[in-house]
CSV table of C-alpha atoms in Angstrom, one decimal:
chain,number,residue,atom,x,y,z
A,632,UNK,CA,-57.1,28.3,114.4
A,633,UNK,CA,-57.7,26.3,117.5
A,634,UNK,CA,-61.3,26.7,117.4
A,635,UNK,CA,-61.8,28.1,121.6
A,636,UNK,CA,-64.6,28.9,122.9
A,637,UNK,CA,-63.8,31.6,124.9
A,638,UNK,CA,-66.2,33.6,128.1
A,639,UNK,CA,-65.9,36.7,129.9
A,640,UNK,CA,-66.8,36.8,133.6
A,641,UNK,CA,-70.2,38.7,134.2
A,642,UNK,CA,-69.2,39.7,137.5
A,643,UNK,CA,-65.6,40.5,136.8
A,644,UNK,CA,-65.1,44.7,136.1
A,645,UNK,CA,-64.3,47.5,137.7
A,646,UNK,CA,-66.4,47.7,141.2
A,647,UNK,CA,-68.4,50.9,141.9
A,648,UNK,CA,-65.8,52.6,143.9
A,649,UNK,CA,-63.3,52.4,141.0
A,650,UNK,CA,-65.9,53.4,138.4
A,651,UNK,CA,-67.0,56.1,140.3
A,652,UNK,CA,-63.3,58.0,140.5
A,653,UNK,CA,-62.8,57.4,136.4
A,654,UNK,CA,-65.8,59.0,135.9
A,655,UNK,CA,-65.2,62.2,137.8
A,656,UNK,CA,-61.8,61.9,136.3
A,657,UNK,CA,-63.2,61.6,132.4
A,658,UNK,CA,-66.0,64.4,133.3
A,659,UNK,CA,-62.9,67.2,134.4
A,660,UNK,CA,-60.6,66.1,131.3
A,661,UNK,CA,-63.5,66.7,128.9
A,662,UNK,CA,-63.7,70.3,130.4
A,663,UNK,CA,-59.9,71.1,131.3
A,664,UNK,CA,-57.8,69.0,129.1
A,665,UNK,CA,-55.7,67.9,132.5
A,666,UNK,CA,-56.2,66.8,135.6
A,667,UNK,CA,-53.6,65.4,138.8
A,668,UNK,CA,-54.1,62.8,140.3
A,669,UNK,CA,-52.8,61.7,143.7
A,670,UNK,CA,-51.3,58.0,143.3
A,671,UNK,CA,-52.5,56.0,140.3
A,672,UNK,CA,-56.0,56.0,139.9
A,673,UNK,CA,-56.4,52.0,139.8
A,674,UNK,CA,-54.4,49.4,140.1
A,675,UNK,CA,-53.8,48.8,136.3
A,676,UNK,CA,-51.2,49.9,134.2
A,677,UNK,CA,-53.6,49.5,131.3
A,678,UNK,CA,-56.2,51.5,132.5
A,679,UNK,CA,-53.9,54.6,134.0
A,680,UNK,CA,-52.0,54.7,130.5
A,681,UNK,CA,-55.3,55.3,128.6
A,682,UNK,CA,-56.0,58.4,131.1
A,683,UNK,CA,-52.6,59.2,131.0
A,684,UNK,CA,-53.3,60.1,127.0
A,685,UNK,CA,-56.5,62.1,127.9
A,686,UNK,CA,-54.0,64.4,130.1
A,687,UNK,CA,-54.3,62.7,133.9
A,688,UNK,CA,-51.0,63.5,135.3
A,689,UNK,CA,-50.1,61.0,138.0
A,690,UNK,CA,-48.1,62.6,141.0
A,691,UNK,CA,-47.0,61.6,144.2
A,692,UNK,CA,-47.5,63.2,147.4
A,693,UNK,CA,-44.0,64.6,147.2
A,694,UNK,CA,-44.8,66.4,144.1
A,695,UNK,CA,-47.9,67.1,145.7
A,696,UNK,CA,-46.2,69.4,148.6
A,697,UNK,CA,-45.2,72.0,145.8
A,698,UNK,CA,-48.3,71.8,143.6
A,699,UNK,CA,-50.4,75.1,144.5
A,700,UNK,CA,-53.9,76.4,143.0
A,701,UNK,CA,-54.9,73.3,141.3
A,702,UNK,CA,-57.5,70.6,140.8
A,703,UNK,CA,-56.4,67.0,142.5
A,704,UNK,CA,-58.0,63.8,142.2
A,705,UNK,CA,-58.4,61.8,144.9
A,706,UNK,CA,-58.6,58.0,144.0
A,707,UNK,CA,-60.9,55.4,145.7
A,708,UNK,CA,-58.8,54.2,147.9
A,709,UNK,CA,-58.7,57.3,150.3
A,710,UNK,CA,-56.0,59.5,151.9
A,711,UNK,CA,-55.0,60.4,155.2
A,712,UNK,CA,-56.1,63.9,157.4
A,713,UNK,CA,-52.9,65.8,156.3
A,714,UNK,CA,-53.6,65.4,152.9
A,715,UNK,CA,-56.5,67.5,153.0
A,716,UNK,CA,-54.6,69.9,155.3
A,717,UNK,CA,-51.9,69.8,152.9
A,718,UNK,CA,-54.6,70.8,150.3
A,719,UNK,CA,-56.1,74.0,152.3
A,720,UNK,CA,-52.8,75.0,153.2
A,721,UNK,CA,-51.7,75.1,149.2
A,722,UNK,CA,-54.8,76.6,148.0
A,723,UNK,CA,-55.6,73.0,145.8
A,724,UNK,CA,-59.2,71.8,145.1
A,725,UNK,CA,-59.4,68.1,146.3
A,726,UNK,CA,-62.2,66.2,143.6
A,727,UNK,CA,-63.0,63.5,146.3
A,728,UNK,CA,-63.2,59.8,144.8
A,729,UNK,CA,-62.9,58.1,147.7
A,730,UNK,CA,-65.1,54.7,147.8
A,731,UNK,CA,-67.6,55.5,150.1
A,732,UNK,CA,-66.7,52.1,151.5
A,733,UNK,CA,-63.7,53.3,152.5
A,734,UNK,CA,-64.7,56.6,153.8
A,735,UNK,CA,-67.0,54.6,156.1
A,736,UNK,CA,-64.2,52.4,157.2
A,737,UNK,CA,-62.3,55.4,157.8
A,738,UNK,CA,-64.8,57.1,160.1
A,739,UNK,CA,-65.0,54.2,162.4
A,740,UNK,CA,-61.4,53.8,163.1
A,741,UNK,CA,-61.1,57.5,163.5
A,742,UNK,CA,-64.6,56.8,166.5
A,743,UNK,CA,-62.8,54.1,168.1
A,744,UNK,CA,-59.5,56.0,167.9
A,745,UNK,CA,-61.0,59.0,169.6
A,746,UNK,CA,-62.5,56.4,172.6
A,747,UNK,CA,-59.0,55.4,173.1
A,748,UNK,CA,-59.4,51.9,171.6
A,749,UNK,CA,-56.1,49.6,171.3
A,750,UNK,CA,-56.6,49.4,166.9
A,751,UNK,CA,-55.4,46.7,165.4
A,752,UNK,CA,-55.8,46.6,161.0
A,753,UNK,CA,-55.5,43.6,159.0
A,754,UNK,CA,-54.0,44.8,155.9
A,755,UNK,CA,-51.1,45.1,153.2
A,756,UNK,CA,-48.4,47.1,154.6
A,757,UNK,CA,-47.7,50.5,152.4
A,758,UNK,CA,-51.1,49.9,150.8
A,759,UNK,CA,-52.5,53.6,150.3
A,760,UNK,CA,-56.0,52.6,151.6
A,761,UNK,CA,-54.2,51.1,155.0
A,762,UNK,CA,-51.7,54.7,154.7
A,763,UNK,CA,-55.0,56.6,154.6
A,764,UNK,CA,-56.6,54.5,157.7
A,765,UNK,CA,-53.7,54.7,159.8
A,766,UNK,CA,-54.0,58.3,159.5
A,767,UNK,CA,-57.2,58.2,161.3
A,768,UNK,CA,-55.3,57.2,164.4
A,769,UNK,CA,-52.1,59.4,164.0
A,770,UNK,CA,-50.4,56.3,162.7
A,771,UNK,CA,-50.5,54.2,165.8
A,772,UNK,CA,-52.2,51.4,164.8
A,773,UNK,CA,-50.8,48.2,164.3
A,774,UNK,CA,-50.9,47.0,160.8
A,775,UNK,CA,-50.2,43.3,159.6
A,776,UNK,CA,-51.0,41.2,156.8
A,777,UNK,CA,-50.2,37.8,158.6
A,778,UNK,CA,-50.8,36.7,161.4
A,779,UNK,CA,-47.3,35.2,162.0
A,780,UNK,CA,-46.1,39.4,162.5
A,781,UNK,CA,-48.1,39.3,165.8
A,782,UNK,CA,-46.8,38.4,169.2
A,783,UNK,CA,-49.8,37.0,170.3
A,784,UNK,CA,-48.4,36.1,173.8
A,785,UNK,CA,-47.5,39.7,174.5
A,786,UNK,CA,-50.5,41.0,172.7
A,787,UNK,CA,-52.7,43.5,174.6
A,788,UNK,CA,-55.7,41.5,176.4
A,789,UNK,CA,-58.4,43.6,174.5
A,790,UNK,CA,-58.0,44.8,171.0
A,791,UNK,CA,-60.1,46.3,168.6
A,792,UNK,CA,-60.0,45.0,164.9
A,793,UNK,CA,-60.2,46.6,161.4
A,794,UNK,CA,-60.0,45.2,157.7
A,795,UNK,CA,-58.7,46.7,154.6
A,796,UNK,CA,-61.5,46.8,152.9
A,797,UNK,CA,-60.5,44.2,150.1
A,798,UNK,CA,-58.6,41.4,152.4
A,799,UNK,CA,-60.2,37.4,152.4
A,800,UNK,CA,-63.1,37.4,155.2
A,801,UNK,CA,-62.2,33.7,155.5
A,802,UNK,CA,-59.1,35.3,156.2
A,803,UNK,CA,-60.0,37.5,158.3
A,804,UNK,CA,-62.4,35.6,160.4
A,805,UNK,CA,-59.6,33.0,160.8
A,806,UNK,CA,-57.2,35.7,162.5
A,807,UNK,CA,-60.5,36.4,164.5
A,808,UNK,CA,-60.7,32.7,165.8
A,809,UNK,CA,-57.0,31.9,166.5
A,810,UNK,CA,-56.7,35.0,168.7
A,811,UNK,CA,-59.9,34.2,170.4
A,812,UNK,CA,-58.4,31.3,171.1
A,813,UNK,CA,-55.3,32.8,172.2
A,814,UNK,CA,-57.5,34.7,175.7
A,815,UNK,CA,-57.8,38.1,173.6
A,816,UNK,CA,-61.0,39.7,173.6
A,817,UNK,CA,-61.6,41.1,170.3
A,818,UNK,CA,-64.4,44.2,169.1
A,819,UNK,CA,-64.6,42.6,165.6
A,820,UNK,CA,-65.1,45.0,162.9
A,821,UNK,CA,-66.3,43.6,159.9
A,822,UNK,CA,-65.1,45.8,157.4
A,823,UNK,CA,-64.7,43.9,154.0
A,824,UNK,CA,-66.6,45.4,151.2
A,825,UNK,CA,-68.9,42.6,149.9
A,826,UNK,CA,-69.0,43.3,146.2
A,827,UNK,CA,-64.9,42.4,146.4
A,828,UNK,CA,-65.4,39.3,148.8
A,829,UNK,CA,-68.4,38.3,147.1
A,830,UNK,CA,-66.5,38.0,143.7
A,831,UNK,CA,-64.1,35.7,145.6
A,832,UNK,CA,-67.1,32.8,145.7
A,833,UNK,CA,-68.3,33.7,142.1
A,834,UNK,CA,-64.9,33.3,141.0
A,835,UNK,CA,-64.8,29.8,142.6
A,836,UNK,CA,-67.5,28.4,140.4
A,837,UNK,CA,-66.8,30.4,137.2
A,838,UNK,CA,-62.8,28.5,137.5
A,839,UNK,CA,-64.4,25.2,138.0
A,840,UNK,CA,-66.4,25.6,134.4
A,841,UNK,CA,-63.7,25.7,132.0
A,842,UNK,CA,-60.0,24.2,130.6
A,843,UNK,CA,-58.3,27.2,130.9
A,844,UNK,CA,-58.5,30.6,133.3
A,845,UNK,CA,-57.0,33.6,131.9
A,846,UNK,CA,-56.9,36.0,134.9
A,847,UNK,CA,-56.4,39.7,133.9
A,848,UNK,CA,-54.7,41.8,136.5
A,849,UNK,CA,-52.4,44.4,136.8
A,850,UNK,CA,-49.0,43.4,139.0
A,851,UNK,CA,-49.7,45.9,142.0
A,852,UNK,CA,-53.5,45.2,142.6
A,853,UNK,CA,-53.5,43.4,146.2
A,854,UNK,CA,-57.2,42.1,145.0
A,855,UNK,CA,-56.1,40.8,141.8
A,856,UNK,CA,-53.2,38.5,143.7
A,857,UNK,CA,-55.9,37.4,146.2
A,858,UNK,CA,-58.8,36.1,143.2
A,859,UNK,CA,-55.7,35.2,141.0
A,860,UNK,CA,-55.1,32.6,143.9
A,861,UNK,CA,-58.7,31.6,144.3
A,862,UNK,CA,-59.0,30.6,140.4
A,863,UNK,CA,-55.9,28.4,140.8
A,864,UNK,CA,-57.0,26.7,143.7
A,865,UNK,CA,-60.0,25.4,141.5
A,866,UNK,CA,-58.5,25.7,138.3
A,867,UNK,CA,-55.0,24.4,137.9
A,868,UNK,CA,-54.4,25.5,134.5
A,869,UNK,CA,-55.3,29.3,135.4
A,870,UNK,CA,-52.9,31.8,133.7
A,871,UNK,CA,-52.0,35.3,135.0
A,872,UNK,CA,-51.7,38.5,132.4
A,873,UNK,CA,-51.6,42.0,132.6
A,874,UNK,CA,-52.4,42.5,129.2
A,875,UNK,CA,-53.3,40.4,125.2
A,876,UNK,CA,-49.2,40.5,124.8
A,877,UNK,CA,-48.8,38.3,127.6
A,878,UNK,CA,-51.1,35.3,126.3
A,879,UNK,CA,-49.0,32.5,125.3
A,880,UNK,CA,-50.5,30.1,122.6
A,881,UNK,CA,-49.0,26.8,124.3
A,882,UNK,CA,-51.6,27.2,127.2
A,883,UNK,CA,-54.4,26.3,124.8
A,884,UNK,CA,-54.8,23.2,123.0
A,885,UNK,CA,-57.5,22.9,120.0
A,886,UNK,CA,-61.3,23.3,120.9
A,887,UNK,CA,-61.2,24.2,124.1
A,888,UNK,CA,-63.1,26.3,126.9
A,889,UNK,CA,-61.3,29.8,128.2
A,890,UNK,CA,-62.8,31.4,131.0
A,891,UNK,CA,-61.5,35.0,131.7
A,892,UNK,CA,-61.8,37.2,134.7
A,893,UNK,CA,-59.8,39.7,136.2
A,894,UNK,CA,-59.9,42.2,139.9
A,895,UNK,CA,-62.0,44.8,140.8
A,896,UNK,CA,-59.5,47.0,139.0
A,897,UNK,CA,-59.2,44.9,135.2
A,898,UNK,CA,-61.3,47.6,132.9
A,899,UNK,CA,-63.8,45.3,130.8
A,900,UNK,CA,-62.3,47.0,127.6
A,901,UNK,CA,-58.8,45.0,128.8
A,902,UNK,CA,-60.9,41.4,129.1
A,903,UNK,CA,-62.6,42.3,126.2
A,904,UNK,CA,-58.9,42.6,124.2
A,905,UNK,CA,-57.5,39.4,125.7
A,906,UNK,CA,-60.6,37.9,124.6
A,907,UNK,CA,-59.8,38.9,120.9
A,908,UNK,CA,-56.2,37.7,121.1
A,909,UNK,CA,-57.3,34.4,122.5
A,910,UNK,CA,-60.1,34.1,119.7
A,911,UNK,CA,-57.2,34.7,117.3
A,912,UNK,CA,-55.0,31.9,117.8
């Protein structure tokens, strides 16, 4: 044994827009046995396997065009206006899970979209929160997740600006600045929800407390490659696994400190199981 002392992140977990769609989802498979689900309900293969046993059936929106008189889940991260069109049109009962973050964030692109305004979106390109926002403006808003994709030269003179809602604000006020800077006049909309960027700082100091960071992500959560990044900027020796498999016992040498945290998507239950493993060695 090499004796570890080993400490889960308080503020790491599910946040309350992802805890709110498992719930509804747990409440219907008590009653029904089954239940679709529109995209994977989280960003964590982990997590979407243990609902997958209790009978969530993952589709897509292809399978989604041929699915008639049934319940569908729709996860946090929101959907577009023709999915819900889709859903009258097929007789389908939409159980809405949408963070209300997002739903907010939705409304007010769809606002300035209806004054005419020239949108702009920071945000991961293919991400179904950003498919679900361009949809608010008939897809012709400009996406990009760098500011390198921009032509700034040949940019419009007057833009209005949108986050996803779980981008960096440094980020994001940076793009802010540098346009600025650039002549464009920006309507800034601050749109970052604050229980994702406020983990970033948390995370900063929790890194800087121990020998080792396990961070515990699954590979297609945007927010888990973003904090993944901000505990190895503080913490060299910070380790990245999607599940207790993955921990390799060369990291650790004997009595030291292990810190792990994970994204807004890592269910405590997954921490709690790397913990164990690590405790183990």
């Amino acid at each position: 044994m090499k004796n570890l002392q080993v400490k889960i992140d308080d503020h790491s977990g599910f946040c309350f827009g992802v805890v709110y769609a498992i719930e509804m989802a747990e409440e219907i498979l008590e009653e029904q046995g089954y239940l679709f689900c529109l995209g994977d309900i989280v960003h964590n293969d982990e997590e979407v396997s243990r609902l997958t046993r209790k009978g969530l059936k993952i589709i897509d929106h292809e399978e989604l065009l041929g699915l008639k008189n049934e319940k569908v889940l729709i996860r946090a991260h929101g959907e577009p206006p023709s999915t819900y069109e889709l859903a009258i049109n097929n007789n389908l009962t939409l159980i809405d899970a949408s963070c209300p973050v997002v739903l907010k964030l939705q409304n007010r692109i769809k606002n300035s979209f209806d004054k005419d305004e020239t949108i702009y979106i920071y945000g991961k390109h293919g991400h179904a929160e950003v498919i679900g926002l361009l949809g608010q403006t008939n897809n012709k808003a400009v996406v990009f997740q760098d500011i390198s994709e921009l032509d700034i030269p040949n940019l419009p003179k007057s833009i209005t600006l949108y986050s996803q809602t779980t981008k960096s604000t440094d980020k994001f006020y940076e793009i802010n600045e540098i346009l600025r800077q650039n002549g464009i006049t920006i309507n800034t909309n601050d749109t970052i929800c604050r229980q994702v960027s406020n983990r970033d700082k948390e995370l900063r100091d929790f890194a800087e407390k121990f020998d080792k960071i396990i961070f515990v992500s699954g590979t297609k959560s945007s927010n888990g490659k973003v904090l993944y990044n901000v505990c190895k900027e503080k913490n060299d020796n910070t380790h990245f696994v999607s599940n207790p498999d993955q921990i390799d016992d060369s990291w650790f040498n004997q009595n030291e400190t292990v810190g792990i945290c994970g994204a807004t998507s890592t269910p405590m239950w997954l921490m709690e199981q790397v913990k164990e493993r690590i405790l183990n060695l």
